[in-house]
Steps between C-alpha positions, in 0.01 A plus 500: 500500500795763607639417136162621318502845712857563384362446180242725539745742616744476221204548237426811675832612452527409173175712395581836732868479544650712763624843415867584437492740811360164705781330363727724606390573859503089529864462364601789726374346823673157391830675436466693862468197684755310341770761549384500844542124509815520379632824727395236801694235373815671405499632870484861395137530685523754819510375801174711642300345211555182617250280717626375833234252639237417229173336563444153408694194489883528523698235272851385549699613257 
């Protein structure tokens, strides 16, 4: 059933594609998120912006 929903959504997008402005907005958000992940992985994320005690289950590294 889930595949049918995605097929209907894809057909809707094929008939009414998003505007170029919306595509640029989504790509900018994805690029910003990727840049934040890269900064964190390289260790360039500032200490004041790190979370000391997060909520949820702690998994050992």
